[in-house]
DNA sequence: TCCACCATGTAACTGGTTACATGATTAC
DNA sequence: GTAATCATGTAACCAGTTACATGGTGGA
């Protein structure tokens, strides 16, 4: 027991590499320049993480040696890496995931349709939705019970959280509807010039 | 240069101790049982953090020795700790703070009216609001430019982020209005039975 | 020639996680 | 007496941060 668990950053890397084989530099740019910027992007995080993934056999890096090219190590997902990614994407939704702001769940979602297909993605969204519903119920009952005794800023901070989760809840509805539509009329689900990820 | 910077957890502890002198166990309970659960709560995080704060002179712990009482170390804010807290609360809002989900900003807000008063809090909310506006503009222009080429899940994930920030933006409006109201009719801004924090 | 960018590393440090340990007090 | 809770610690481990280092390539 206690085999070195893959970090969230590791899974983010796995997911991006699955979308498109990439070098460490490519991945750093994605974290630095896109909406995925909440993850590191520093070389001291990315390169060791890639080494770890490679030593676990989840990715494999090949040095590109074209003429007049800078050396760069292009990483591809191995089949073991693919199944590790799918296992992570298929994990049941814990309420702890919701409590921590649901960022990891959103990350999973953004890789999910490519790896598991639209049906699994819709199922995931439905589970996400009911987890949010349960969590919201708790927050709202807490608020209604304690609002009178709470300091104003505490009450407002809690209300901000509630609004945020309610917004996410509405979003899951919207996302499910959108997915259903795209299934019945699947014209151009992915564009050819797709560069991957949630930029 | 490079004096050991106080972590976000450290500031969370400072803020809670300012609201009410507390022991490590009290603070752990707050993190474990309230909406502040995104912070550690594990003894291996709290107690070392308290030691660090004490060694920096920001708090001071006194062992309560009442008869028939379990020994517990009650921490109080020192004046140095009070000014450190105020400095943190008064920091200008960086867009990096907004990008990382604004959790630290919400933490600052929840301690702010006690430490800096309602005027500073309203000013903070106004700054928060305009930072959100700027960030939202960037996200939305990115979306409108790239939506056609993005994979469905990536687009939806981005839209979820935009909805979240828009919700926060609306919340800042609401919070500012609420604060203004409470200033003109300041009846019972804090209840006597107040137990502090954003529970 | 020199700067900007591509591209990959590494070394020191440090805060948080997990897990274990200890003992006192209260309630049953 | 024993279980639950109060209350505080500590030790091993590890990922991420900061900062520095290295060298190739393309354009001005």
Short mmCIF file of N, CA, C and O in Angstrom, two decimals, chain B residues 40-129:
data_model
loop_
_atom_site.label_atom_id
_atom_site.label_comp_id
_atom_site.label_asym_id
_atom_site.label_seq_id
_atom_site.Cartn_x
_atom_site.Cartn_y
_atom_site.Cartn_z
N UNK B 40 -6.67 23.26 5.64
CA UNK B 40 -6.20 22.00 6.23
C UNK B 40 -7.02 21.37 7.35
O UNK B 40 -7.65 20.37 7.14
N UNK B 41 -6.94 21.86 8.53
CA UNK B 41 -7.55 21.27 9.72
C UNK B 41 -6.76 20.11 10.31
O UNK B 41 -7.07 19.67 11.42
N UNK B 42 -5.76 19.63 9.60
CA UNK B 42 -4.97 18.54 10.17
C UNK B 42 -3.98 19.11 11.18
O UNK B 42 -3.43 20.19 10.98
N UNK B 43 -3.77 18.38 12.28
CA UNK B 43 -2.87 18.90 13.31
C UNK B 43 -1.47 19.16 12.78
O UNK B 43 -0.80 20.10 13.22
N UNK B 44 -1.04 18.35 11.83
CA UNK B 44 0.28 18.54 11.26
C UNK B 44 0.42 19.82 10.46
O UNK B 44 1.53 20.21 10.09
N UNK B 45 -0.69 20.46 10.18
CA UNK B 45 -0.62 21.77 9.51
C UNK B 45 -0.82 22.90 10.51
O UNK B 45 -0.08 23.87 10.52
N UNK B 46 -1.84 22.74 11.36
CA UNK B 46 -2.22 23.84 12.26
C UNK B 46 -1.13 24.14 13.29
O UNK B 46 -0.70 25.28 13.44
N UNK B 47 -0.71 23.10 14.03
CA UNK B 47 0.20 23.39 15.14
C UNK B 47 1.53 23.96 14.68
O UNK B 47 2.00 24.94 15.26
N UNK B 48 2.15 23.40 13.65
CA UNK B 48 3.37 24.05 13.17
C UNK B 48 3.12 25.48 12.69
O UNK B 48 3.96 26.36 12.91
N UNK B 49 1.97 25.71 12.07
CA UNK B 49 1.69 27.07 11.59
C UNK B 49 1.57 28.03 12.76
O UNK B 49 2.08 29.16 12.72
N UNK B 50 0.92 27.58 13.83
CA UNK B 50 0.80 28.42 15.02
C UNK B 50 2.18 28.71 15.62
O UNK B 50 2.47 29.83 16.04
N UNK B 51 3.02 27.67 15.65
CA UNK B 51 4.38 27.89 16.17
C UNK B 51 5.13 28.93 15.35
O UNK B 51 5.83 29.79 15.90
N UNK B 52 4.98 28.84 14.05
CA UNK B 52 5.65 29.81 13.18
C UNK B 52 5.16 31.23 13.49
O UNK B 52 5.97 32.15 13.66
N UNK B 53 3.85 31.37 13.57
CA UNK B 53 3.30 32.70 13.85
C UNK B 53 3.80 33.22 15.19
O UNK B 53 4.11 34.40 15.34
N UNK B 54 3.89 32.32 16.17
CA UNK B 54 4.36 32.77 17.47
C UNK B 54 5.84 33.16 17.42
O UNK B 54 6.25 34.15 18.00
N UNK B 55 6.64 32.37 16.68
CA UNK B 55 8.06 32.69 16.60
C UNK B 55 8.29 33.99 15.84
O UNK B 55 9.32 34.64 16.01
N UNK B 56 7.34 34.37 15.01
CA UNK B 56 7.44 35.66 14.32
C UNK B 56 6.87 36.79 15.17
O UNK B 56 6.87 37.94 14.75
N UNK B 57 6.32 36.43 16.32
CA UNK B 57 5.79 37.45 17.22
C UNK B 57 4.43 37.97 16.82
O UNK B 57 4.02 39.04 17.27
N UNK B 58 3.71 37.23 15.97
CA UNK B 58 2.41 37.73 15.52
C UNK B 58 1.28 37.29 16.45
O UNK B 58 0.22 37.92 16.49
N UNK B 59 1.48 36.21 17.15
CA UNK B 59 0.51 35.76 18.16
C UNK B 59 1.30 35.36 19.41
O UNK B 59 2.52 35.17 19.36
N UNK B 60 0.58 35.23 20.50
CA UNK B 60 1.22 34.70 21.70
C UNK B 60 0.28 33.73 22.38
O UNK B 60 -0.91 34.01 22.54
N UNK B 61 0.83 32.56 22.74
CA UNK B 61 0.01 31.53 23.35
C UNK B 61 0.22 31.47 24.85
O UNK B 61 1.36 31.54 25.32
N UNK B 62 -0.87 31.39 25.58
CA UNK B 62 -0.79 31.28 27.04
C UNK B 62 -1.53 30.02 27.45
O UNK B 62 -2.66 29.78 27.03
N UNK B 63 -0.86 29.21 28.26
CA UNK B 63 -1.49 27.98 28.72
C UNK B 63 -2.51 28.31 29.81
O UNK B 63 -2.18 28.98 30.79
N UNK B 64 -3.71 27.87 29.59
CA UNK B 64 -4.75 28.08 30.59
C UNK B 64 -4.61 27.01 31.67
O UNK B 64 -4.63 25.81 31.37
N UNK B 65 -4.54 27.42 32.91
CA UNK B 65 -4.30 26.46 33.98
C UNK B 65 -5.41 26.42 35.02
O UNK B 65 -5.18 26.18 36.19
N UNK B 66 -6.62 26.64 34.58
CA UNK B 66 -7.73 26.57 35.53
C UNK B 66 -7.83 25.17 36.14
O UNK B 66 -7.40 24.18 35.55
N UNK B 67 -8.36 25.10 37.34
CA UNK B 67 -8.51 23.80 37.99
C UNK B 67 -9.48 22.92 37.19
O UNK B 67 -10.47 23.40 36.66
N UNK B 68 -9.13 21.66 37.10
CA UNK B 68 -10.01 20.72 36.40
C UNK B 68 -10.16 20.99 34.91
O UNK B 68 -11.10 20.55 34.30
N UNK B 69 -9.20 21.74 34.37
CA UNK B 69 -9.26 22.01 32.93
C UNK B 69 -8.14 21.25 32.23
O UNK B 69 -7.03 21.16 32.76
N UNK B 70 -8.45 20.76 31.05
CA UNK B 70 -7.37 20.21 30.24
C UNK B 70 -6.45 21.36 29.88
O UNK B 70 -6.89 22.48 29.67
N UNK B 71 -5.18 21.05 29.80
CA UNK B 71 -4.27 22.12 29.39
C UNK B 71 -4.59 22.48 27.94
O UNK B 71 -4.80 21.61 27.10
N UNK B 72 -4.70 23.75 27.69
CA UNK B 72 -4.85 24.18 26.32
C UNK B 72 -4.20 25.54 26.17
O UNK B 72 -4.24 26.38 27.07
N UNK B 73 -3.59 25.70 25.02
CA UNK B 73 -2.81 26.91 24.78
C UNK B 73 -3.68 27.88 24.02
O UNK B 73 -4.05 27.64 22.87
N UNK B 74 -4.02 28.96 24.66
CA UNK B 74 -4.90 29.95 24.05
C UNK B 74 -4.06 31.02 23.38
O UNK B 74 -3.24 31.67 24.03
N UNK B 75 -4.27 31.19 22.09
CA UNK B 75 -3.48 32.18 21.34
C UNK B 75 -4.24 33.48 21.20
O UNK B 75 -5.44 33.49 20.93
N UNK B 76 -3.48 34.57 21.38
CA UNK B 76 -4.04 35.90 21.16
C UNK B 76 -3.17 36.64 20.17
O UNK B 76 -1.97 36.38 20.06
N UNK B 77 -3.77 37.55 19.47
CA UNK B 77 -3.04 38.37 18.52
C UNK B 77 -2.18 39.38 19.28
O UNK B 77 -2.64 40.01 20.23
N UNK B 78 -0.92 39.54 18.86
CA UNK B 78 -0.11 40.64 19.38
C UNK B 78 -0.37 41.88 18.52
O UNK B 78 -1.01 41.81 17.48
N UNK B 79 0.16 43.01 18.97
CA UNK B 79 -0.06 44.22 18.17
C UNK B 79 0.67 44.07 16.83
O UNK B 79 0.17 44.50 15.79
N UNK B 80 1.84 43.42 16.88
CA UNK B 80 2.55 43.16 15.63
C UNK B 80 1.70 42.29 14.70
O UNK B 80 1.63 42.52 13.48
N UNK B 81 1.05 41.29 15.30
CA UNK B 81 0.18 40.44 14.50
C UNK B 81 -0.99 41.22 13.92
O UNK B 81 -1.38 41.00 12.77
N UNK B 82 -1.52 42.13 14.71
CA UNK B 82 -2.62 42.95 14.22
C UNK B 82 -2.22 43.77 13.02
O UNK B 82 -2.95 43.83 12.02
N UNK B 83 -1.01 44.35 13.08
CA UNK B 83 -0.62 45.18 11.94
C UNK B 83 -0.26 44.31 10.74
O UNK B 83 -0.49 44.70 9.58
N UNK B 84 0.28 43.12 10.99
CA UNK B 84 0.56 42.21 9.87
C UNK B 84 -0.74 41.82 9.17
O UNK B 84 -0.83 41.79 7.94
N UNK B 85 -1.75 41.55 9.97
CA UNK B 85 -3.05 41.21 9.40
C UNK B 85 -3.60 42.37 8.58
O UNK B 85 -4.06 42.20 7.44
N UNK B 86 -3.49 43.57 9.12
CA UNK B 86 -3.99 44.74 8.38
C UNK B 86 -3.21 44.96 7.09
O UNK B 86 -3.79 45.35 6.08
N UNK B 87 -1.91 44.74 7.16
CA UNK B 87 -1.12 44.90 5.92
C UNK B 87 -1.60 43.93 4.86
O UNK B 87 -1.74 44.28 3.69
N UNK B 88 -1.84 42.70 5.28
CA UNK B 88 -2.31 41.69 4.32
C UNK B 88 -3.68 42.10 3.75
O UNK B 88 -3.90 42.05 2.53
N UNK B 89 -4.55 42.52 4.63
CA UNK B 89 -5.89 42.90 4.20
C UNK B 89 -5.86 44.11 3.26
O UNK B 89 -6.73 44.26 2.41
N UNK B 90 -4.83 44.94 3.42
CA UNK B 90 -4.77 46.18 2.64
C UNK B 90 -4.01 46.02 1.33
O UNK B 90 -3.88 47.00 0.58
N UNK B 91 -3.50 44.84 1.07
CA UNK B 91 -2.76 44.65 -0.17
C UNK B 91 -3.60 45.01 -1.39
O UNK B 91 -4.80 44.70 -1.41
N UNK B 92 -2.99 45.60 -2.39
CA UNK B 92 -3.75 45.83 -3.63
C UNK B 92 -4.15 44.51 -4.26
O UNK B 92 -3.48 43.49 -4.08
N UNK B 93 -5.24 44.53 -4.98
CA UNK B 93 -5.76 43.31 -5.60
C UNK B 93 -5.00 43.04 -6.89
O UNK B 93 -5.01 43.86 -7.80
N UNK B 94 -4.33 41.91 -6.94
CA UNK B 94 -3.62 41.53 -8.16
C UNK B 94 -4.53 40.67 -9.03
O UNK B 94 -5.38 39.95 -8.51
N UNK B 95 -4.36 40.76 -10.34
CA UNK B 95 -5.22 39.92 -11.18
C UNK B 95 -4.90 38.45 -11.01
O UNK B 95 -5.72 37.59 -11.27
N UNK B 96 -3.67 38.17 -10.55
CA UNK B 96 -3.35 36.78 -10.26
C UNK B 96 -4.27 36.24 -9.16
O UNK B 96 -4.66 35.08 -9.18
N UNK B 97 -4.62 37.10 -8.19
CA UNK B 97 -5.54 36.68 -7.13
C UNK B 97 -6.88 36.29 -7.72
O UNK B 97 -7.50 35.31 -7.30
N UNK B 98 -7.34 37.08 -8.68
CA UNK B 98 -8.63 36.79 -9.30
C UNK B 98 -8.54 35.49 -10.10
O UNK B 98 -9.43 34.64 -10.02
N UNK B 99 -7.43 35.32 -10.81
CA UNK B 99 -7.29 34.14 -11.67
C UNK B 99 -7.33 32.85 -10.87
O UNK B 99 -7.83 31.84 -11.35
N UNK B 100 -6.76 32.88 -9.69
CA UNK B 100 -6.70 31.64 -8.89
C UNK B 100 -8.01 31.34 -8.19
O UNK B 100 -8.04 30.60 -7.21
N UNK B 101 -9.09 31.94 -8.66
CA UNK B 101 -10.39 31.60 -8.11
C UNK B 101 -10.84 32.52 -7.00
O UNK B 101 -11.91 32.33 -6.43
N UNK B 102 -10.01 33.49 -6.66
CA UNK B 102 -10.41 34.55 -5.73
C UNK B 102 -10.69 34.04 -4.32
O UNK B 102 -11.29 34.75 -3.52
N UNK B 103 -10.21 32.86 -4.01
CA UNK B 103 -10.47 32.33 -2.67
C UNK B 103 -9.78 33.16 -1.59
O UNK B 103 -10.36 33.42 -0.54
N UNK B 104 -8.53 33.55 -1.88
CA UNK B 104 -7.81 34.34 -0.89
C UNK B 104 -8.48 35.70 -0.72
O UNK B 104 -8.55 36.23 0.39
N UNK B 105 -8.99 36.25 -1.81
CA UNK B 105 -9.68 37.54 -1.71
C UNK B 105 -10.92 37.43 -0.85
O UNK B 105 -11.23 38.31 -0.05
N UNK B 106 -11.65 36.32 -0.99
CA UNK B 106 -12.84 36.13 -0.17
C UNK B 106 -12.46 35.98 1.31
O UNK B 106 -13.16 36.46 2.19
N UNK B 107 -11.35 35.30 1.54
CA UNK B 107 -10.89 35.18 2.93
C UNK B 107 -10.56 36.55 3.51
O UNK B 107 -10.96 36.88 4.64
N UNK B 108 -9.87 37.35 2.72
CA UNK B 108 -9.54 38.69 3.18
C UNK B 108 -10.82 39.47 3.46
O UNK B 108 -10.94 40.14 4.49
N UNK B 109 -11.74 39.38 2.56
CA UNK B 109 -12.99 40.10 2.76
C UNK B 109 -13.67 39.71 4.07
O UNK B 109 -14.16 40.56 4.82
N UNK B 110 -13.67 38.43 4.36
CA UNK B 110 -14.45 37.97 5.51
C UNK B 110 -13.86 38.46 6.83
O UNK B 110 -14.54 38.50 7.85
N UNK B 111 -12.59 38.85 6.83
CA UNK B 111 -11.99 39.40 8.05
C UNK B 111 -11.96 40.91 8.05
O UNK B 111 -11.59 41.53 9.06
N UNK B 112 -12.33 41.49 6.94
CA UNK B 112 -11.96 42.89 6.72
C UNK B 112 -12.75 43.88 7.56
O UNK B 112 -12.18 44.80 8.13
N UNK B 113 -14.05 43.69 7.68
CA UNK B 113 -14.80 44.76 8.35
C UNK B 113 -14.44 44.86 9.82
O UNK B 113 -14.40 45.94 10.38
N UNK B 114 -14.10 43.73 10.44
CA UNK B 114 -13.66 43.80 11.82
C UNK B 114 -12.34 44.53 11.96
O UNK B 114 -12.10 45.26 12.91
N UNK B 115 -11.44 44.28 11.01
CA UNK B 115 -10.09 44.81 11.16
C UNK B 115 -9.92 46.21 10.59
O UNK B 115 -9.14 47.00 11.10
N UNK B 116 -10.63 46.49 9.51
CA UNK B 116 -10.41 47.77 8.83
C UNK B 116 -11.64 48.66 8.81
O UNK B 116 -11.55 49.83 8.43
N UNK B 117 -12.78 48.12 9.17
CA UNK B 117 -13.99 48.94 9.18
C UNK B 117 -14.72 48.91 7.85
O UNK B 117 -14.17 48.49 6.83
N UNK B 118 -15.96 49.37 7.84
CA UNK B 118 -16.82 49.25 6.66
C UNK B 118 -16.35 50.08 5.47
O UNK B 118 -16.51 49.62 4.33
N UNK B 119 -15.77 51.25 5.70
CA UNK B 119 -15.35 52.06 4.55
C UNK B 119 -14.30 51.34 3.73
O UNK B 119 -14.39 51.23 2.50
N UNK B 120 -13.28 50.83 4.42
CA UNK B 120 -12.22 50.11 3.71
C UNK B 120 -12.79 48.87 3.03
O UNK B 120 -12.36 48.50 1.93
N UNK B 121 -13.76 48.23 3.68
CA UNK B 121 -14.34 47.02 3.10
C UNK B 121 -15.08 47.34 1.81
O UNK B 121 -14.95 46.63 0.82
N UNK B 122 -15.83 48.43 1.84
CA UNK B 122 -16.54 48.84 0.62
C UNK B 122 -15.55 49.18 -0.48
O UNK B 122 -15.73 48.79 -1.64
N UNK B 123 -14.47 49.86 -0.11
CA UNK B 123 -13.46 50.19 -1.12
C UNK B 123 -12.85 48.91 -1.70
O UNK B 123 -12.63 48.80 -2.91
N UNK B 124 -12.61 47.95 -0.83
CA UNK B 124 -12.06 46.67 -1.29
C UNK B 124 -13.03 46.01 -2.28
O UNK B 124 -12.62 45.52 -3.34
N UNK B 125 -14.29 46.00 -1.93
CA UNK B 125 -15.28 45.38 -2.80
C UNK B 125 -15.32 46.08 -4.16
O UNK B 125 -15.45 45.42 -5.21
N UNK B 126 -15.19 47.40 -4.13
CA UNK B 126 -15.19 48.13 -5.40
C UNK B 126 -13.99 47.74 -6.25
O UNK B 126 -14.11 47.52 -7.46
N UNK B 127 -12.82 47.61 -5.60
CA UNK B 127 -11.65 47.18 -6.34
C UNK B 127 -11.78 45.77 -6.87
O UNK B 127 -11.40 45.47 -8.00
N UNK B 128 -12.33 44.91 -6.05
CA UNK B 128 -12.59 43.53 -6.44
C UNK B 128 -13.49 43.51 -7.68
O UNK B 128 -13.21 42.83 -8.67
N UNK B 129 -14.53 44.33 -7.62
CA UNK B 129 -15.49 44.39 -8.72
C UNK B 129 -14.80 44.79 -10.03
O UNK B 129 -15.01 44.17 -11.07
#
